[in-house]
XYZ file of C-alpha atoms in Angstrom:
106
model
C -8.830 -13.131 5.274
C -8.311 -13.560 1.555
C -7.197 -10.151 0.286
C -4.769 -9.824 -2.632
C -1.978 -7.237 -2.629
C 0.461 -6.775 -5.520
C 3.138 -4.086 -5.405
C 5.613 -2.456 -3.072
C 3.896 -1.880 0.304
C 0.439 -2.639 -1.158
C -2.145 -3.587 1.489
C -5.344 -5.578 1.072
C -7.181 -5.970 4.348
C -10.186 -8.149 5.089
C -12.133 -10.360 2.688
C -12.150 -9.909 -1.083
C -9.943 -6.804 -1.039
C -7.617 -6.258 -4.008
C -4.780 -3.716 -4.053
C -2.552 -3.440 -7.142
C 0.303 -0.937 -7.251
C 2.907 0.534 -4.934
C 1.428 1.924 -1.709
C -2.128 1.058 -2.775
C -4.665 -0.040 -0.160
C -8.070 -1.706 -0.226
C -10.489 -2.857 2.479
C -13.347 -5.404 2.464
C -14.816 -5.999 -1.029
C -12.912 -3.040 -2.534
C -10.445 -2.679 -5.423
C -7.556 -0.194 -5.668
C -5.267 -0.073 -8.732
C -2.513 2.513 -9.146
C 0.267 4.138 -7.154
C -1.143 5.239 -3.781
C -4.715 4.373 -4.836
C -7.097 3.866 -1.910
C -10.471 2.086 -1.880
C -12.296 1.852 1.440
C -15.666 0.301 2.104
C -17.822 -2.235 0.280
C -17.894 -1.986 -3.525
C -15.398 0.899 -3.691
C -13.184 1.067 -6.801
C -10.200 3.428 -7.151
C -8.228 3.334 -10.414
C -5.309 5.656 -11.131
C -2.486 7.246 -9.189
C -3.642 8.890 -5.932
C -7.310 8.027 -6.585
C -9.528 7.658 -3.511
C -12.947 5.964 -3.465
C -15.275 5.299 -0.537
C -18.221 2.897 -0.089
C -20.085 2.076 -3.338
C -18.121 4.706 -5.304
C -15.820 4.666 -8.326
C -12.832 7.006 -8.753
C -10.928 6.951 -12.043
C -7.964 9.192 -12.892
C -5.118 11.035 -11.256
C -5.889 12.504 -7.816
C -9.597 11.797 -8.249
C -11.778 11.621 -5.149
C -15.397 10.628 -4.995
C -18.073 9.959 -2.417
C -20.861 7.409 -2.222
C -22.487 6.501 -5.538
C -23.926 3.272 -6.873
C -22.079 2.524 -10.092
C -20.973 -0.439 -12.138
C -17.658 -0.174 -13.970
C -16.223 -2.411 -16.667
C -12.808 -1.764 -18.219
C -12.018 -3.929 -21.200
C -10.356 -3.586 -24.623
C -13.266 -5.390 -26.293
C -16.820 -4.048 -26.609
C -18.407 -4.057 -23.153
C -21.373 -6.264 -22.308
C -24.793 -4.627 -22.126
C -25.488 -2.307 -19.195
C -21.766 -1.612 -18.785
C -19.611 1.445 -19.110
C -16.254 1.381 -20.887
C -13.574 3.622 -19.408
C -10.068 4.155 -20.841
C -7.056 3.377 -18.661
C -6.081 6.770 -17.204
C -2.385 6.233 -16.494
C 0.627 4.864 -18.341
C 1.656 3.196 -15.064
C -1.406 0.973 -15.444
C -0.171 -0.756 -18.585
C -2.984 -3.240 -19.075
C -6.710 -2.748 -19.273
C -8.370 -4.077 -16.128
C -11.727 -5.764 -16.078
C -13.460 -4.808 -12.865
C -17.066 -5.503 -12.204
C -18.392 -4.287 -8.911
C -21.912 -5.044 -7.892
C -23.651 -3.884 -4.815
C -23.075 -6.270 -1.927
C -26.076 -6.933 0.239
């Protein structure tokens, strides 16, 4: 297992999981960033406090929940590359812009 967890009680389980922030959790090939953010399932991305995303979905903002969607998300302070979507950082607790590129895993 090669998950990355940063923060108080953050949990990254299985391969390529990344959890950043206190009490955040991510499973295989998912990214969670924010206090209590949760990303479960392949290509799930949850950004912001209490955000929850499931397989192939993106949740951005406070207490935002979303179901299965196929999306690609790029967060960057510079102009995004083509076929990308730029999204502002939703929370002051996330003090840096994150660059997250999720592609569908086959």
